[in-house]
Amino acid sequence: MKRLSLLIKTAFLPVFMLMLGWGELKAQSANVTLNHGDGWYRLILGGHPRAGGEISIYGGLGNNKLTLIKLHATFMGYSQYGSIEIVENLFYNGNHVDAIRSGTIGGGLSALDFHFVGITGTPTVVVEVDGINMTIADPPEYEPVAPTGVTNISGRVLGISSVQWPVYFGNKVGIGTSTPSEELEVNGTIRSKEVKVEAAPWPDYVFSADYSLKSLEETEVFIKENNRLPDMPSAKEVAENGIALGEMNAKLLEKIEELTLHLIEKNHEIKELKSQMSEVLKELKVK
């Protein structure tokens, strides 16, 4: 019964897509020559009003170099955005596809352009297409006018690019680890221009009238006994569990605010001592 259901789905899906107006399902293959060296080549043309499917490009490009890149792409006419997903990216002695773009080229039609680098002579690449309303451009247009409604992606990644829609992962994501325990776990270094962390409550409560501020004497005793500040994790805890960035920033600010209160208190004491010293000096001068 399950096998029959699978056969029905397999047979019905192409018909259903055609009924929806997606167009003709078609597999194609062509040996395409790159006659102009490095640059943009328009290899795929998308039909009206939408197109999509699987595209593979592979072959040698001179100097004992080999490239194989496979991707899924969708195009929408009338400057509507599509998506590009690179699912396989293999190369030997250098990847020759360093950028890919798709978009509308007029009349509701679309195109997929590839930027080749590091090629020599006039090499031939195999282009395979399996999808709907897509045609291999042979010969390809060299350095075409960039399409509109562009979706861009680097040719040196595995990943997804979608201008209109966010990329969603429904489970934990691991980078450098196959067993992530959090929604995103990175076994390595993260470089970012900015990190925004939501943290609540923020320690404005330190300045409330009812806040219980430990005296410096109490803090000194705690440090001698525990070798750390009150309410802060120990070195062992951090080594075992790491730190929550938002929580730690809040704790550090809490300690800064407590220190500020102690400084304000000490400033008052210093002023009082100066005033008393001034009175003593006046009395000594009178005598």
Short mmCIF file of C-alpha atoms in Angstrom, two decimals:
data_model
loop_
_atom_site.label_atom_id
_atom_site.label_comp_id
_atom_site.label_asym_id
_atom_site.label_seq_id
_atom_site.Cartn_x
_atom_site.Cartn_y
_atom_site.Cartn_z
CA MET A 1 0.00 0.00 0.00
CA LYS A 2 2.83 2.41 0.88
CA ARG A 3 4.56 1.61 -2.41
CA LEU A 4 1.35 2.27 -4.35
CA SER A 5 0.92 5.60 -2.54
CA LEU A 6 4.51 6.59 -3.41
CA LEU A 7 3.97 5.67 -7.07
CA ILE A 8 0.79 7.74 -7.19
CA LYS A 9 2.57 10.75 -5.65
CA THR A 10 5.53 10.38 -8.01
CA ALA A 11 3.30 10.21 -11.05
CA PHE A 12 0.89 12.93 -9.93
CA LEU A 13 3.40 15.60 -8.83
CA PRO A 14 4.69 16.53 -12.32
CA VAL A 15 1.11 16.60 -13.67
CA PHE A 16 -0.02 18.73 -10.73
CA MET A 17 2.82 21.22 -11.31
CA LEU A 18 1.92 21.46 -14.98
CA MET A 19 -1.73 22.08 -14.04
CA LEU A 20 -0.57 24.95 -11.85
CA GLY A 21 1.08 26.52 -14.87
CA TRP A 22 4.69 25.93 -13.89
CA GLY A 23 5.54 24.80 -17.39
CA GLU A 24 7.35 21.92 -19.03
CA LEU A 25 9.46 19.48 -17.01
CA LYS A 26 12.68 19.01 -18.95
CA ALA A 27 16.15 17.51 -18.47
CA GLN A 28 18.95 18.94 -20.61
CA SER A 29 22.69 18.63 -20.98
CA ALA A 30 25.17 20.62 -23.06
CA ASN A 31 28.91 21.09 -23.47
CA VAL A 32 29.33 24.85 -23.20
CA THR A 33 32.55 26.58 -24.26
CA LEU A 34 33.81 29.59 -22.31
CA ASN A 35 35.45 31.65 -25.06
CA HIS A 36 36.33 34.85 -23.23
CA GLY A 37 38.32 33.90 -20.13
CA ASP A 38 37.32 35.12 -16.70
CA GLY A 39 34.04 36.96 -16.22
CA TRP A 40 30.27 36.62 -16.08
CA TYR A 41 28.57 34.03 -18.32
CA ARG A 42 24.78 33.74 -18.70
CA LEU A 43 24.38 29.96 -18.75
CA ILE A 44 20.71 29.47 -17.86
CA LEU A 45 17.59 31.21 -19.15
CA GLY A 46 14.34 30.96 -17.21
CA GLY A 47 10.97 30.91 -18.95
CA HIS A 48 7.87 33.01 -18.30
CA PRO A 49 6.61 33.54 -15.65
CA ARG A 50 8.53 31.18 -13.37
CA ALA A 51 11.23 28.53 -13.58
CA GLY A 52 13.30 26.32 -11.33
CA GLY A 53 15.08 23.06 -10.77
CA GLU A 54 18.50 21.47 -10.32
CA ILE A 55 21.57 22.70 -12.18
CA SER A 56 25.02 21.08 -12.32
CA ILE A 57 28.20 22.50 -13.83
CA TYR A 58 31.38 20.48 -14.03
CA GLY A 59 34.53 20.08 -16.06
CA GLY A 60 38.17 21.03 -16.38
CA LEU A 61 39.11 24.65 -16.90
CA GLY A 62 42.82 24.46 -17.67
CA ASN A 63 46.01 24.08 -15.61
CA ASN A 64 44.88 20.72 -14.23
CA LYS A 65 41.88 22.28 -12.51
CA LEU A 66 38.45 20.75 -12.07
CA THR A 67 35.15 22.20 -10.85
CA LEU A 68 31.84 20.59 -9.93
CA ILE A 69 29.02 22.69 -8.52
CA LYS A 70 25.40 21.62 -8.08
CA LEU A 71 22.59 23.94 -7.05
CA HIS A 72 18.85 24.34 -6.83
CA ALA A 73 17.45 27.58 -8.19
CA THR A 74 14.04 29.19 -8.56
CA PHE A 75 13.23 32.24 -10.66
CA MET A 76 10.13 34.42 -10.73
CA GLY A 77 9.30 36.86 -13.51
CA TYR A 78 8.30 40.50 -13.22
CA SER A 79 11.28 41.31 -10.94
CA GLN A 80 10.03 38.94 -8.24
CA TYR A 81 12.79 37.37 -6.18
CA GLY A 82 13.87 33.75 -6.34
CA SER A 83 16.35 31.65 -4.41
CA ILE A 84 19.65 29.83 -4.93
CA GLU A 85 20.77 26.84 -2.87
CA ILE A 86 24.21 25.32 -3.47
CA VAL A 87 24.03 21.67 -2.40
CA GLU A 88 27.37 20.37 -3.73
CA ASN A 89 30.64 22.19 -4.33
CA LEU A 90 33.73 20.20 -5.24
CA PHE A 91 36.90 21.39 -6.90
CA TYR A 92 40.52 20.46 -7.51
CA ASN A 93 43.28 23.11 -7.54
CA GLY A 94 40.85 25.98 -7.14
CA ASN A 95 37.15 26.73 -7.43
CA HIS A 96 36.42 28.57 -10.69
CA VAL A 97 32.88 29.71 -9.90
CA ASP A 98 33.26 32.48 -7.34
CA ALA A 99 29.81 34.11 -7.66
CA ILE A 100 26.31 33.31 -8.91
CA ARG A 101 23.37 35.65 -9.49
CA SER A 102 19.83 35.34 -10.77
CA GLY A 103 17.08 37.79 -11.64
CA THR A 104 14.78 39.21 -14.29
CA ILE A 105 16.14 40.19 -17.73
CA GLY A 106 13.01 41.69 -19.29
CA GLY A 107 9.65 40.53 -20.55
CA GLY A 108 9.08 38.60 -17.36
CA LEU A 109 11.96 36.27 -18.26
CA SER A 110 14.83 35.39 -15.91
CA ALA A 111 18.44 34.27 -16.06
CA LEU A 112 21.14 32.60 -13.99
CA ASP A 113 24.67 34.00 -14.39
CA PHE A 114 27.96 32.43 -13.25
CA HIS A 115 31.21 34.32 -12.64
CA PHE A 116 34.26 32.24 -13.61
CA VAL A 117 37.81 33.00 -12.49
CA GLY A 118 41.23 31.40 -12.97
CA ILE A 119 40.44 29.71 -16.28
CA THR A 120 42.87 29.38 -19.18
CA GLY A 121 42.28 29.01 -22.90
CA THR A 122 38.74 28.22 -24.05
CA PRO A 123 37.66 25.36 -21.79
CA THR A 124 34.39 23.48 -22.07
CA VAL A 125 32.13 22.78 -19.12
CA VAL A 126 29.23 20.37 -18.92
CA VAL A 127 25.97 22.07 -17.95
CA GLU A 128 23.07 19.86 -16.83
CA VAL A 129 19.57 21.11 -16.07
CA ASP A 130 16.65 19.17 -14.65
CA GLY A 131 13.64 21.35 -14.00
CA ILE A 132 10.85 23.50 -15.32
CA ASN A 133 11.00 26.29 -17.92
CA MET A 134 14.82 26.38 -17.94
CA THR A 135 17.03 26.44 -21.05
CA ILE A 136 20.81 26.12 -21.34
CA ALA A 137 22.24 29.15 -23.15
CA ASP A 138 24.69 27.76 -25.71
CA PRO A 139 26.64 29.77 -26.61
CA PRO A 140 26.38 31.70 -23.36
CA GLU A 141 26.23 35.49 -23.29
CA TYR A 142 29.47 36.98 -21.95
CA GLU A 143 29.37 39.91 -19.51
CA PRO A 144 25.62 40.44 -19.86
CA VAL A 145 23.81 43.37 -18.30
CA ALA A 146 23.08 42.42 -14.69
CA PRO A 147 19.50 41.27 -14.14
CA THR A 148 17.06 43.11 -11.90
CA GLY A 149 15.59 41.75 -8.67
CA VAL A 150 18.93 40.04 -8.15
CA THR A 151 19.59 37.12 -5.81
CA ASN A 152 23.34 36.74 -5.14
CA ILE A 153 25.42 33.99 -3.59
CA SER A 154 29.13 33.22 -3.42
CA GLY A 155 30.24 30.33 -5.57
CA ARG A 156 32.54 29.13 -2.81
CA VAL A 157 30.02 28.04 -0.22
CA LEU A 158 27.36 25.47 0.55
CA GLY A 159 24.26 27.39 1.46
CA ILE A 160 21.10 29.26 0.58
CA SER A 161 20.50 32.79 -0.67
CA SER A 162 17.02 34.28 -0.74
CA VAL A 163 16.50 38.04 -0.95
CA GLN A 164 12.80 38.09 -0.15
CA TRP A 165 12.54 35.38 2.51
CA PRO A 166 14.65 34.58 5.57
CA VAL A 167 16.51 31.28 5.78
CA TYR A 168 14.91 29.05 8.43
CA PHE A 169 16.34 26.01 10.22
CA GLY A 170 13.87 23.95 12.20
CA ASN A 171 16.40 22.23 14.45
CA LYS A 172 19.73 22.80 16.15
CA VAL A 173 22.60 24.05 13.95
CA GLY A 174 26.19 22.99 14.55
CA ILE A 175 29.27 24.60 12.98
CA GLY A 176 32.39 22.53 13.53
CA THR A 177 30.35 20.06 15.58
CA SER A 178 27.89 17.33 14.64
CA THR A 179 26.24 17.23 18.07
CA PRO A 180 25.03 20.76 18.91
CA SER A 181 23.29 21.10 22.26
CA GLU A 182 21.98 24.62 21.63
CA GLU A 183 20.04 26.22 18.78
CA LEU A 184 23.39 27.40 17.35
CA GLU A 185 26.67 25.89 18.52
CA VAL A 186 30.03 26.89 17.05
CA ASN A 187 33.20 24.94 17.77
CA GLY A 188 35.53 27.78 16.92
CA THR A 189 35.78 31.54 16.69
CA ILE A 190 32.93 33.86 15.70
CA ARG A 191 33.69 37.19 14.04
CA SER A 192 30.92 39.77 13.91
CA LYS A 193 30.52 43.53 13.53
CA GLU A 194 27.87 43.60 16.24
CA VAL A 195 26.25 41.27 18.76
CA LYS A 196 22.85 42.14 20.20
CA VAL A 197 21.81 40.28 23.35
CA GLU A 198 18.48 40.58 25.10
CA ALA A 199 19.05 40.73 28.86
CA ALA A 200 16.48 41.28 31.61
CA PRO A 201 16.31 42.38 34.33
CA TRP A 202 18.93 45.10 33.79
CA PRO A 203 20.57 46.04 37.12
CA ASP A 204 19.03 49.48 37.60
CA TYR A 205 17.71 47.93 40.83
CA VAL A 206 21.12 48.56 42.41
CA PHE A 207 20.21 52.24 42.71
CA SER A 208 16.86 51.53 44.39
CA ALA A 209 16.48 52.74 47.97
CA ASP A 210 15.70 49.23 49.22
CA TYR A 211 18.72 47.57 47.56
CA SER A 212 20.86 45.66 50.06
CA LEU A 213 24.41 46.78 49.30
CA LYS A 214 27.09 44.65 50.91
CA SER A 215 29.62 46.60 52.90
CA LEU A 216 33.24 46.59 51.80
CA GLU A 217 34.05 44.59 54.92
CA GLU A 218 31.51 41.90 53.94
CA THR A 219 32.86 41.85 50.40
CA GLU A 220 36.43 41.48 51.67
CA VAL A 221 35.47 38.50 53.84
CA PHE A 222 33.66 36.82 50.92
CA ILE A 223 36.65 37.31 48.58
CA LYS A 224 39.05 35.80 51.12
CA GLU A 225 36.79 32.76 51.59
CA ASN A 226 35.76 32.18 47.96
CA ASN A 227 38.43 33.85 45.81
CA ARG A 228 35.81 35.66 43.71
CA LEU A 229 33.27 38.47 43.94
CA PRO A 230 29.82 37.77 45.43
CA ASP A 231 27.17 36.57 42.94
CA MET A 232 29.79 35.80 40.29
CA PRO A 233 30.53 32.30 38.92
CA SER A 234 33.73 30.55 39.91
CA ALA A 235 36.50 29.75 37.44
CA LYS A 236 35.52 26.08 37.66
CA GLU A 237 31.88 26.82 36.81
CA VAL A 238 32.89 28.92 33.81
CA ALA A 239 35.29 26.22 32.57
CA GLU A 240 32.53 23.60 32.78
CA ASN A 241 29.49 25.57 31.61
CA GLY A 242 30.75 28.71 29.87
CA ILE A 243 28.96 32.00 30.44
CA ALA A 244 25.67 33.44 29.25
CA LEU A 245 26.72 36.69 27.59
CA GLY A 246 23.63 38.68 28.52
CA GLU A 247 23.61 37.45 32.11
CA MET A 248 27.34 38.09 32.55
CA ASN A 249 27.11 41.63 31.17
CA ALA A 250 24.29 42.32 33.63
CA LYS A 251 26.36 40.94 36.52
CA LEU A 252 29.38 43.02 35.54
CA LEU A 253 27.25 46.16 35.37
CA GLU A 254 25.78 45.28 38.76
CA LYS A 255 29.29 45.19 40.24
CA ILE A 256 30.19 48.49 38.55
CA GLU A 257 27.07 50.11 39.98
CA GLU A 258 27.81 48.72 43.46
CA LEU A 259 31.36 50.05 43.19
CA THR A 260 29.94 53.43 42.14
CA LEU A 261 27.75 53.52 45.26
CA HIS A 262 30.78 52.71 47.44
CA LEU A 263 32.77 55.49 45.72
CA ILE A 264 29.95 57.96 46.31
CA GLU A 265 29.84 56.95 49.97
CA LYS A 266 33.62 57.28 50.30
CA ASN A 267 33.50 60.66 48.59
CA HIS A 268 31.02 61.87 51.20
CA GLU A 269 33.28 60.55 53.96
CA ILE A 270 36.30 62.31 52.43
CA LYS A 271 34.39 65.59 52.25
CA GLU A 272 33.36 65.21 55.88
CA LEU A 273 36.93 64.49 56.92
CA LYS A 274 38.17 67.53 54.98
CA SER A 275 35.57 69.69 56.68
CA GLN A 276 36.60 68.40 60.11
CA MET A 277 40.27 68.88 59.27
CA SER A 278 39.57 72.45 58.19
CA GLU A 279 37.88 73.18 61.53
CA VAL A 280 40.83 71.68 63.42
CA LEU A 281 43.30 73.82 61.46
CA LYS A 282 41.27 76.95 62.18
CA GLU A 283 41.33 76.22 65.90
CA LEU A 284 45.08 75.64 65.81
CA LYS A 285 45.63 78.99 64.07
CA VAL A 286 43.53 80.80 66.66
CA LYS A 287 45.62 79.35 69.44
#
